Amino acid sequence: EYESCGKCTPCREGTMRVLELLEKISLKKAANEDLELLEELCRVINETSLCGLGQSSTAHITTALKYFRKEFTDKLK
């Protein structure tokens, strides 16, 4: 979040929204819709960011969702 140059909205704002969603999930305050939103947001950030930082900033989350989905869904309310 603090490494963004701020030139493109997907990276500048998107990473902040990703952080908010991850915190919501970790606090068990998220619903299934939040998990779906997280996936969509990661996809949009990856596809629309202008530089490599933004394009790769969500790769670890996308991978975690792919291989450890149960751990995420267990945290949903």
PDB file of N, CA and C in Angstrom:
ATOM      1  N   GLU A   1       0.824  -1.195   0.000  1.00  0.00           N
ATOM      2  CA  GLU A   1       0.000   0.000   0.000  1.00  0.00           C
ATOM      3  C   GLU A   1       0.864   1.253   0.000  1.00  0.00           C
ATOM      4  N   TYR A   2       1.980   1.245   0.704  1.00  0.00           N
ATOM      5  CA  TYR A   2       2.809   2.445   0.793  1.00  0.00           C
ATOM      6  C   TYR A   2       3.843   2.545  -0.321  1.00  0.00           C
ATOM      7  N   GLU A   3       3.975   1.519  -1.134  1.00  0.00           N
ATOM      8  CA  GLU A   3       4.950   1.522  -2.214  1.00  0.00           C
ATOM      9  C   GLU A   3       4.377   2.085  -3.508  1.00  0.00           C
ATOM     10  N   SER A   4       3.080   2.272  -3.580  1.00  0.00           N
ATOM     11  CA  SER A   4       2.441   2.757  -4.797  1.00  0.00           C
ATOM     12  C   SER A   4       2.906   4.171  -5.121  1.00  0.00           C
ATOM     13  N   CYS A   5       3.170   4.426  -6.405  1.00  0.00           N
ATOM     14  CA  CYS A   5       3.560   5.778  -6.822  1.00  0.00           C
ATOM     15  C   CYS A   5       2.346   6.699  -6.841  1.00  0.00           C
ATOM     16  N   GLY A   6       1.159   6.121  -6.875  1.00  0.00           N
ATOM     17  CA  GLY A   6      -0.068   6.911  -6.842  1.00  0.00           C
ATOM     18  C   GLY A   6      -0.594   7.326  -8.197  1.00  0.00           C
ATOM     19  N   LYS A   7       0.075   6.930  -9.272  1.00  0.00           N
ATOM     20  CA  LYS A   7      -0.347   7.362 -10.609  1.00  0.00           C
ATOM     21  C   LYS A   7      -1.614   6.675 -11.097  1.00  0.00           C
ATOM     22  N   CYS A   8      -1.819   5.442 -10.722  1.00  0.00           N
ATOM     23  CA  CYS A   8      -3.019   4.758 -11.223  1.00  0.00           C
ATOM     24  C   CYS A   8      -3.923   4.346 -10.060  1.00  0.00           C
ATOM     25  N   THR A   9      -5.190   4.522 -10.274  1.00  0.00           N
ATOM     26  CA  THR A   9      -6.194   4.258  -9.242  1.00  0.00           C
ATOM     27  C   THR A   9      -6.231   2.799  -8.800  1.00  0.00           C
ATOM     28  N   PRO A  10      -6.130   1.830  -9.721  1.00  0.00           N
ATOM     29  CA  PRO A  10      -6.213   0.436  -9.262  1.00  0.00           C
ATOM     30  C   PRO A  10      -5.188   0.098  -8.181  1.00  0.00           C
ATOM     31  N   CYS A  11      -3.984   0.554  -8.357  1.00  0.00           N
ATOM     32  CA  CYS A  11      -2.946   0.259  -7.369  1.00  0.00           C
ATOM     33  C   CYS A  11      -3.113   1.136  -6.129  1.00  0.00           C
ATOM     34  N   ARG A  12      -3.285   2.431  -6.333  1.00  0.00           N
ATOM     35  CA  ARG A  12      -3.365   3.383  -5.221  1.00  0.00           C
ATOM     36  C   ARG A  12      -4.556   3.101  -4.316  1.00  0.00           C
ATOM     37  N   GLU A  13      -5.732   2.948  -4.891  1.00  0.00           N
ATOM     38  CA  GLU A  13      -6.950   2.736  -4.110  1.00  0.00           C
ATOM     39  C   GLU A  13      -7.272   1.258  -3.914  1.00  0.00           C
ATOM     40  N   GLY A  14      -6.994   0.466  -4.936  1.00  0.00           N
ATOM     41  CA  GLY A  14      -7.328  -0.954  -4.883  1.00  0.00           C
ATOM     42  C   GLY A  14      -6.614  -1.705  -3.781  1.00  0.00           C
ATOM     43  N   THR A  15      -5.329  -1.410  -3.599  1.00  0.00           N
ATOM     44  CA  THR A  15      -4.589  -2.114  -2.550  1.00  0.00           C
ATOM     45  C   THR A  15      -5.104  -1.746  -1.159  1.00  0.00           C
ATOM     46  N   MET A  16      -5.578  -0.520  -1.012  1.00  0.00           N
ATOM     47  CA  MET A  16      -6.176  -0.118   0.274  1.00  0.00           C
ATOM     48  C   MET A  16      -7.462  -0.904   0.527  1.00  0.00           C
ATOM     49  N   ARG A  17      -8.277  -1.089  -0.513  1.00  0.00           N
ATOM     50  CA  ARG A  17      -9.524  -1.852  -0.371  1.00  0.00           C
ATOM     51  C   ARG A  17      -9.226  -3.316  -0.087  1.00  0.00           C
ATOM     52  N   VAL A  18      -8.183  -3.856  -0.724  1.00  0.00           N
ATOM     53  CA  VAL A  18      -7.778  -5.242  -0.464  1.00  0.00           C
ATOM     54  C   VAL A  18      -7.406  -5.397   1.006  1.00  0.00           C
ATOM     55  N   LEU A  19      -6.630  -4.472   1.529  1.00  0.00           N
ATOM     56  CA  LEU A  19      -6.240  -4.519   2.938  1.00  0.00           C
ATOM     57  C   LEU A  19      -7.467  -4.482   3.844  1.00  0.00           C
ATOM     58  N   GLU A  20      -8.410  -3.603   3.543  1.00  0.00           N
ATOM     59  CA  GLU A  20      -9.638  -3.514   4.343  1.00  0.00           C
ATOM     60  C   GLU A  20     -10.408  -4.831   4.327  1.00  0.00           C
ATOM     61  N   LEU A  21     -10.508  -5.456   3.156  1.00  0.00           N
ATOM     62  CA  LEU A  21     -11.225  -6.732   3.054  1.00  0.00           C
ATOM     63  C   LEU A  21     -10.499  -7.839   3.815  1.00  0.00           C
ATOM     64  N   LEU A  22      -9.179  -7.885   3.715  1.00  0.00           N
ATOM     65  CA  LEU A  22      -8.415  -8.905   4.442  1.00  0.00           C
ATOM     66  C   LEU A  22      -8.561  -8.732   5.950  1.00  0.00           C
ATOM     67  N   GLU A  23      -8.561  -7.498   6.412  1.00  0.00           N
ATOM     68  CA  GLU A  23      -8.760  -7.251   7.843  1.00  0.00           C
ATOM     69  C   GLU A  23     -10.159  -7.674   8.273  1.00  0.00           C
ATOM     70  N   LYS A  24     -11.145  -7.385   7.444  1.00  0.00           N
ATOM     71  CA  LYS A  24     -12.529  -7.770   7.738  1.00  0.00           C
ATOM     72  C   LYS A  24     -12.646  -9.294   7.828  1.00  0.00           C
ATOM     73  N   ILE A  25     -11.983  -9.992   6.914  1.00  0.00           N
ATOM     74  CA  ILE A  25     -11.997 -11.455   6.924  1.00  0.00           C
ATOM     75  C   ILE A  25     -11.303 -11.981   8.177  1.00  0.00           C
ATOM     76  N   SER A  26     -10.148 -11.429   8.507  1.00  0.00           N
ATOM     77  CA  SER A  26      -9.399 -11.925   9.671  1.00  0.00           C
ATOM     78  C   SER A  26     -10.142 -11.686  10.983  1.00  0.00           C
ATOM     79  N   LEU A  27     -11.000 -10.677  11.016  1.00  0.00           N
ATOM     80  CA  LEU A  27     -11.794 -10.384  12.215  1.00  0.00           C
ATOM     81  C   LEU A  27     -13.131 -11.135  12.234  1.00  0.00           C
ATOM     82  N   LYS A  28     -13.323 -12.005  11.243  1.00  0.00           N
ATOM     83  CA  LYS A  28     -14.555 -12.795  11.101  1.00  0.00           C
ATOM     84  C   LYS A  28     -15.795 -11.908  10.991  1.00  0.00           C
ATOM     85  N   LYS A  29     -15.643 -10.786  10.292  1.00  0.00           N
ATOM     86  CA  LYS A  29     -16.759  -9.877  10.060  1.00  0.00           C
ATOM     87  C   LYS A  29     -17.170  -9.856   8.595  1.00  0.00           C
ATOM     88  N   ALA A  30     -16.609 -10.747   7.804  1.00  0.00           N
ATOM     89  CA  ALA A  30     -16.856 -10.768   6.368  1.00  0.00           C
ATOM     90  C   ALA A  30     -17.881 -11.832   6.003  1.00  0.00           C
ATOM     91  N   ALA A  31     -18.567 -11.582   4.911  1.00  0.00           N
ATOM     92  CA  ALA A  31     -19.519 -12.541   4.350  1.00  0.00           C
ATOM     93  C   ALA A  31     -18.935 -13.094   3.051  1.00  0.00           C
ATOM     94  N   ASN A  32     -19.596 -14.074   2.475  1.00  0.00           N
ATOM     95  CA  ASN A  32     -19.134 -14.676   1.230  1.00  0.00           C
ATOM     96  C   ASN A  32     -18.982 -13.627   0.125  1.00  0.00           C
ATOM     97  N   GLU A  33     -19.864 -12.627   0.121  1.00  0.00           N
ATOM     98  CA  GLU A  33     -19.793 -11.565  -0.887  1.00  0.00           C
ATOM     99  C   GLU A  33     -18.474 -10.797  -0.787  1.00  0.00           C
ATOM    100  N   ASP A  34     -17.959 -10.648   0.422  1.00  0.00           N
ATOM    101  CA  ASP A  34     -16.678  -9.962   0.611  1.00  0.00           C
ATOM    102  C   ASP A  34     -15.531 -10.768   0.010  1.00  0.00           C
ATOM    103  N   LEU A  35     -15.602 -12.081   0.137  1.00  0.00           N
ATOM    104  CA  LEU A  35     -14.581 -12.943  -0.450  1.00  0.00           C
ATOM    105  C   LEU A  35     -14.633 -12.851  -1.974  1.00  0.00           C
ATOM    106  N   GLU A  36     -15.837 -12.834  -2.524  1.00  0.00           N
ATOM    107  CA  GLU A  36     -15.999 -12.680  -3.973  1.00  0.00           C
ATOM    108  C   GLU A  36     -15.488 -11.316  -4.430  1.00  0.00           C
ATOM    109  N   LEU A  37     -15.766 -10.280  -3.649  1.00  0.00           N
ATOM    110  CA  LEU A  37     -15.282  -8.942  -3.965  1.00  0.00           C
ATOM    111  C   LEU A  37     -13.760  -8.900  -3.929  1.00  0.00           C
ATOM    112  N   LEU A  38     -13.161  -9.561  -2.962  1.00  0.00           N
ATOM    113  CA  LEU A  38     -11.705  -9.620  -2.859  1.00  0.00           C
ATOM    114  C   LEU A  38     -11.106 -10.244  -4.116  1.00  0.00           C
ATOM    115  N   GLU A  39     -11.678 -11.350  -4.565  1.00  0.00           N
ATOM    116  CA  GLU A  39     -11.188 -12.008  -5.776  1.00  0.00           C
ATOM    117  C   GLU A  39     -11.306 -11.095  -6.989  1.00  0.00           C
ATOM    118  N   GLU A  40     -12.451 -10.451  -7.136  1.00  0.00           N
ATOM    119  CA  GLU A  40     -12.681  -9.559  -8.273  1.00  0.00           C
ATOM    120  C   GLU A  40     -11.735  -8.359  -8.214  1.00  0.00           C
ATOM    121  N   LEU A  41     -11.560  -7.802  -7.049  1.00  0.00           N
ATOM    122  CA  LEU A  41     -10.671  -6.659  -6.880  1.00  0.00           C
ATOM    123  C   LEU A  41      -9.230  -7.029  -7.232  1.00  0.00           C
ATOM    124  N   CYS A  42      -8.789  -8.183  -6.808  1.00  0.00           N
ATOM    125  CA  CYS A  42      -7.440  -8.646  -7.147  1.00  0.00           C
ATOM    126  C   CYS A  42      -7.280  -8.786  -8.656  1.00  0.00           C
ATOM    127  N   ARG A  43      -8.295  -9.325  -9.302  1.00  0.00           N
ATOM    128  CA  ARG A  43      -8.253  -9.485 -10.760  1.00  0.00           C
ATOM    129  C   ARG A  43      -8.166  -8.130 -11.452  1.00  0.00           C
ATOM    130  N   VAL A  44      -9.005  -7.188 -11.032  1.00  0.00           N
ATOM    131  CA  VAL A  44      -9.027  -5.861 -11.651  1.00  0.00           C
ATOM    132  C   VAL A  44      -7.698  -5.130 -11.430  1.00  0.00           C
ATOM    133  N   ILE A  45      -7.169  -5.202 -10.226  1.00  0.00           N
ATOM    134  CA  ILE A  45      -5.880  -4.551  -9.943  1.00  0.00           C
ATOM    135  C   ILE A  45      -4.803  -5.130 -10.846  1.00  0.00           C
ATOM    136  N   ASN A  46      -4.766  -6.442 -10.959  1.00  0.00           N
ATOM    137  CA  ASN A  46      -3.772  -7.117 -11.792  1.00  0.00           C
ATOM    138  C   ASN A  46      -3.893  -6.711 -13.256  1.00  0.00           C
ATOM    139  N   GLU A  47      -5.110  -6.631 -13.760  1.00  0.00           N
ATOM    140  CA  GLU A  47      -5.324  -6.373 -15.187  1.00  0.00           C
ATOM    141  C   GLU A  47      -5.240  -4.901 -15.574  1.00  0.00           C
ATOM    142  N   THR A  48      -5.429  -3.984 -14.637  1.00  0.00           N
ATOM    143  CA  THR A  48      -5.528  -2.573 -15.018  1.00  0.00           C
ATOM    144  C   THR A  48      -4.441  -1.669 -14.447  1.00  0.00           C
ATOM    145  N   SER A  49      -3.580  -2.187 -13.605  1.00  0.00           N
ATOM    146  CA  SER A  49      -2.487  -1.359 -13.074  1.00  0.00           C
ATOM    147  C   SER A  49      -1.485  -1.056 -14.181  1.00  0.00           C
ATOM    148  N   LEU A  50      -0.840   0.083 -14.080  1.00  0.00           N
ATOM    149  CA  LEU A  50       0.071   0.533 -15.130  1.00  0.00           C
ATOM    150  C   LEU A  50       1.465  -0.077 -15.046  1.00  0.00           C
ATOM    151  N   CYS A  51       1.888  -0.483 -13.857  1.00  0.00           N
ATOM    152  CA  CYS A  51       3.255  -0.993 -13.720  1.00  0.00           C
ATOM    153  C   CYS A  51       3.274  -2.386 -13.101  1.00  0.00           C
ATOM    154  N   GLY A  52       4.446  -2.952 -13.064  1.00  0.00           N
ATOM    155  CA  GLY A  52       4.623  -4.290 -12.518  1.00  0.00           C
ATOM    156  C   GLY A  52       4.272  -4.408 -11.051  1.00  0.00           C
ATOM    157  N   LEU A  53       4.479  -3.337 -10.297  1.00  0.00           N
ATOM    158  CA  LEU A  53       4.135  -3.378  -8.872  1.00  0.00           C
ATOM    159  C   LEU A  53       2.648  -3.646  -8.698  1.00  0.00           C
ATOM    160  N   GLY A  54       1.830  -2.855  -9.349  1.00  0.00           N
ATOM    161  CA  GLY A  54       0.385  -3.040  -9.245  1.00  0.00           C
ATOM    162  C   GLY A  54      -0.062  -4.368  -9.822  1.00  0.00           C
ATOM    163  N   GLN A  55       0.531  -4.745 -10.941  1.00  0.00           N
ATOM    164  CA  GLN A  55       0.143  -5.985 -11.605  1.00  0.00           C
ATOM    165  C   GLN A  55       0.475  -7.219 -10.780  1.00  0.00           C
ATOM    166  N   SER A  56       1.482  -7.128  -9.950  1.00  0.00           N
ATOM    167  CA  SER A  56       1.865  -8.296  -9.147  1.00  0.00           C
ATOM    168  C   SER A  56       1.476  -8.167  -7.674  1.00  0.00           C
ATOM    169  N   SER A  57       0.911  -7.039  -7.292  1.00  0.00           N
ATOM    170  CA  SER A  57       0.653  -6.779  -5.871  1.00  0.00           C
ATOM    171  C   SER A  57      -0.356  -7.725  -5.234  1.00  0.00           C
ATOM    172  N   THR A  58      -1.185  -8.343  -6.028  1.00  0.00           N
ATOM    173  CA  THR A  58      -2.207  -9.226  -5.464  1.00  0.00           C
ATOM    174  C   THR A  58      -1.972 -10.701  -5.783  1.00  0.00           C
ATOM    175  N   ALA A  59      -0.846 -11.013  -6.403  1.00  0.00           N
ATOM    176  CA  ALA A  59      -0.576 -12.402  -6.797  1.00  0.00           C
ATOM    177  C   ALA A  59      -0.585 -13.347  -5.599  1.00  0.00           C
ATOM    178  N   HIS A  60      -0.023 -12.924  -4.485  1.00  0.00           N
ATOM    179  CA  HIS A  60       0.029 -13.794  -3.301  1.00  0.00           C
ATOM    180  C   HIS A  60      -1.370 -14.043  -2.735  1.00  0.00           C
ATOM    181  N   ILE A  61      -2.248 -13.064  -2.843  1.00  0.00           N
ATOM    182  CA  ILE A  61      -3.617 -13.239  -2.349  1.00  0.00           C
ATOM    183  C   ILE A  61      -4.389 -14.174  -3.269  1.00  0.00           C
ATOM    184  N   THR A  62      -4.239 -13.972  -4.570  1.00  0.00           N
ATOM    185  CA  THR A  62      -4.900 -14.840  -5.544  1.00  0.00           C
ATOM    186  C   THR A  62      -4.449 -16.289  -5.363  1.00  0.00           C
ATOM    187  N   THR A  63      -3.159 -16.489  -5.144  1.00  0.00           N
ATOM    188  CA  THR A  63      -2.623 -17.833  -4.928  1.00  0.00           C
ATOM    189  C   THR A  63      -3.164 -18.428  -3.631  1.00  0.00           C
ATOM    190  N   ALA A  64      -3.195 -17.631  -2.577  1.00  0.00           N
ATOM    191  CA  ALA A  64      -3.729 -18.113  -1.297  1.00  0.00           C
ATOM    192  C   ALA A  64      -5.196 -18.500  -1.431  1.00  0.00           C
ATOM    193  N   LEU A  65      -5.974 -17.709  -2.153  1.00  0.00           N
ATOM    194  CA  LEU A  65      -7.387 -18.035  -2.354  1.00  0.00           C
ATOM    195  C   LEU A  65      -7.550 -19.321  -3.164  1.00  0.00           C
ATOM    196  N   LYS A  66      -6.649 -19.536  -4.100  1.00  0.00           N
ATOM    197  CA  LYS A  66      -6.715 -20.738  -4.939  1.00  0.00           C
ATOM    198  C   LYS A  66      -6.400 -22.005  -4.136  1.00  0.00           C
ATOM    199  N   TYR A  67      -5.366 -21.949  -3.313  1.00  0.00           N
ATOM    200  CA  TYR A  67      -4.901 -23.150  -2.625  1.00  0.00           C
ATOM    201  C   TYR A  67      -5.389 -23.301  -1.184  1.00  0.00           C
ATOM    202  N   PHE A  68      -5.847 -22.228  -0.581  1.00  0.00           N
ATOM    203  CA  PHE A  68      -6.269 -22.264   0.820  1.00  0.00           C
ATOM    204  C   PHE A  68      -7.652 -21.647   1.025  1.00  0.00           C
ATOM    205  N   ARG A  69      -8.538 -21.865   0.067  1.00  0.00           N
ATOM    206  CA  ARG A  69      -9.876 -21.263   0.131  1.00  0.00           C
ATOM    207  C   ARG A  69     -10.597 -21.631   1.427  1.00  0.00           C
ATOM    208  N   LYS A  70     -10.456 -22.854   1.879  1.00  0.00           N
ATOM    209  CA  LYS A  70     -11.151 -23.280   3.094  1.00  0.00           C
ATOM    210  C   LYS A  70     -10.751 -22.422   4.293  1.00  0.00           C
ATOM    211  N   GLU A  71      -9.485 -22.081   4.383  1.00  0.00           N
ATOM    212  CA  GLU A  71      -9.037 -21.236   5.490  1.00  0.00           C
ATOM    213  C   GLU A  71      -9.713 -19.865   5.453  1.00  0.00           C
ATOM    214  N   PHE A  72      -9.965 -19.368   4.255  1.00  0.00           N
ATOM    215  CA  PHE A  72     -10.674 -18.092   4.117  1.00  0.00           C
ATOM    216  C   PHE A  72     -12.151 -18.261   4.461  1.00  0.00           C
ATOM    217  N   THR A  73     -12.784 -19.292   3.920  1.00  0.00           N
ATOM    218  CA  THR A  73     -14.220 -19.472   4.164  1.00  0.00           C
ATOM    219  C   THR A  73     -14.508 -19.798   5.625  1.00  0.00           C
ATOM    220  N   ASP A  74     -13.562 -20.429   6.305  1.00  0.00           N
ATOM    221  CA  ASP A  74     -13.739 -20.701   7.739  1.00  0.00           C
ATOM    222  C   ASP A  74     -13.816 -19.413   8.556  1.00  0.00           C
ATOM    223  N   LYS A  75     -13.277 -18.336   8.019  1.00  0.00           N
ATOM    224  CA  LYS A  75     -13.269 -17.044   8.725  1.00  0.00           C
ATOM    225  C   LYS A  75     -14.520 -16.205   8.441  1.00  0.00           C
ATOM    226  N   LEU A  76     -15.378 -16.674   7.550  1.00  0.00           N
ATOM    227  CA  LEU A  76     -16.576 -15.902   7.216  1.00  0.00           C
ATOM    228  C   LEU A  76     -17.613 -16.046   8.311  1.00  0.00           C
ATOM    229  N   LYS A  77     -18.450 -15.007   8.462  1.00  0.00           N
ATOM    230  CA  LYS A  77     -19.488 -15.081   9.502  1.00  0.00           C
ATOM    231  C   LYS A  77     -20.687 -15.856   9.021  1.00  0.00           C
TER     232      LYS A  77
END
